[in-house]
Amino acid sequence: MQPLYKSCYPLDHRCYDDYNLTEDILMEHAAMGMANYIKNRFTFFNGKNNSDEVPTVLIVCGVGNNGADGIVLARLLFGYFKVKLYIPFGVQSLMGTLQLERLEAFNTLEIVDELCEADVIVDAIFGAGLSRELNEQVRKLIVSMQMLRGFKIACDIPTGIDINGNPSPLAFRVDITITMGALKECLYTDMAKDYVGEVICVDLGMHHYKYTEGFKSNIQLLDESDLELPSRNLSKITHKGTFGHLAVIAGEKEGASIMSGLSALRFGAGLVTMVGELETPLPLSLMHDVELPYNTTAIALGMGFLDFEEESVEEVLASELPLLLDAGAFSSEHILEFLEQKDRAVVLTPHPKEFVSLWNMTIDSPLNIAILQANRFNKVREFCELFPHVTLLLKGANMIIAQDEQLFVNPHGTSTLSKGGSGDVLSGLIGSLLAQGVTPLEATVQGSLALTASAKAYDGSSYAMLPTDLIEEIGKLE
């Protein structure tokens, strides 16, 4: 996993103050990182190619230091590609002026006065820290750039994505974002996901560790390699009870609860019991009872529930076992009673609409989905500040997992998961780990990673994946 930062300006300034590195040196390395990527990705001129086959690179620069990065990139790519530099609004920063003077000493670089087609389009208009809406001129420029056919790269952050990760009000959609020094929080919001493409980070004249040293971040980006699957290799002296017993309370939509149960069993729980009056025939691998089994080690509640009656939750409330709450749990005021159980391990897994319902039942300031989606990190932090004992997973394009002051982002979800039942599978994965004795935060992190890994492993059509396909893939993870 890697730390995310709201802003990298303090890290840059420490380089100036403590390491005697200048803004110029950091800029040179930022541009070198982009240049190396472009050289490695695209075939460049080596003196033997026919000049008609040399790829073209169009770099569009803004007035500030993001534009200055683009000007340095033009200098570094000169001679390897056909480089065209477009500076529609001139330069205003001192670094921009300096870099343009250096570039103009080359004499032969082509500075164009309008957009033109190219194999590679580099957006170096606005980078980190955007805190205002783009003016009409920049909006028109972005729309025109978007119509170009070339491979699109953003320098640090796509123009138009503001410091909170929202288009303001639109943004440049790129194939890859090459960000500088450290990963930024704004690149991993749901609102930014369609714009940033693949994100890679380049160093600024020193190792990433040294650049970030001393700047602790409480938000971590999860890597696919962070997945740790349940293991049964520790001992040969085991039985089914060794690996926990998850009780899934069945709701009116019984299929949702059953999928959670199957998911839990597939992910290593020794026993899974469906609890409640059921009409649907159960798969042979799932057990059934009308009350909590005596040897239950964790409970999952809410999947498939349309309404909570007192008897549905009374036994669960009386228990001290680890508890996962999903779906229907967030439309019932019984959730308040569960939140009061501060000594109990409780995991909440709402999607945005359910989180808004939960928020409005527990917090005085009203919230709607639009405000939530534009401020996901902040609203999760606010909720966890009030309920630090709870582990929260806010579903979305990038899932956020939080407990107290710790936040994790899982950016590996795909649109294949946008289908009814995916959340029920996730509940089963987390519930399974809770039943096996894993801590709530770790169970939630690992459950989310297992879900996204299973979705990526599915090799059918993107529109065709069923929750049962997910459950099948879970059993093949390595």
GROMACS .gro file of N, CA, C and O in nm, residues 3 20 43 51 80 93 237 355 400 402:
model
   40
    3PRO      N    1   0.097   0.568   0.062
    3PRO     CA    2   0.028   0.681   0.124
    3PRO      C    3  -0.027   0.777   0.019
    3PRO      O    4   0.031   0.794  -0.088
   20ASN      N    5   1.842   2.134   0.020
   20ASN     CA    6   1.907   2.229  -0.072
   20ASN      C    7   1.878   2.198  -0.219
   20ASN      O    8   1.959   2.227  -0.307
   43THR      N    9   0.765   0.449  -2.990
   43THR     CA   10   0.888   0.439  -3.068
   43THR      C   11   0.933   0.578  -3.107
   43THR      O   12   0.860   0.654  -3.170
   51SER      N   13   1.181   0.999  -4.144
   51SER     CA   14   1.128   1.109  -4.063
   51SER      C   15   0.976   1.116  -4.066
   51SER      O   16   0.914   1.168  -3.974
   80TYR      N   17   1.401   1.342  -3.024
   80TYR     CA   18   1.351   1.204  -3.017
   80TYR      C   19   1.214   1.191  -3.084
   80TYR      O   20   1.178   1.084  -3.135
   93SER      N   21   0.454   3.251  -1.466
   93SER     CA   22   0.539   3.218  -1.352
   93SER      C   23   0.685   3.242  -1.388
   93SER      O   24   0.725   3.237  -1.505
  237ILE      N   25  -0.410  -3.013   1.249
  237ILE     CA   26  -0.503  -3.060   1.352
  237ILE      C   27  -0.617  -2.959   1.361
  237ILE      O   28  -0.619  -2.870   1.447
  355PHE      N   29  -2.558   0.523   0.285
  355PHE     CA   30  -2.477   0.605   0.376
  355PHE      C   31  -2.548   0.736   0.408
  355PHE      O   32  -2.545   0.784   0.521
  400ILE      N   33  -1.394   0.312  -0.002
  400ILE     CA   34  -1.321   0.372   0.110
  400ILE      C   35  -1.349   0.288   0.234
  400ILE      O   36  -1.464   0.264   0.269
  402ALA      N   37  -1.264   0.268   0.645
  402ALA     CA   38  -1.217   0.358   0.750
  402ALA      C   39  -1.252   0.307   0.888
  402ALA      O   40  -1.357   0.245   0.908
   0.00000   0.00000   0.00000
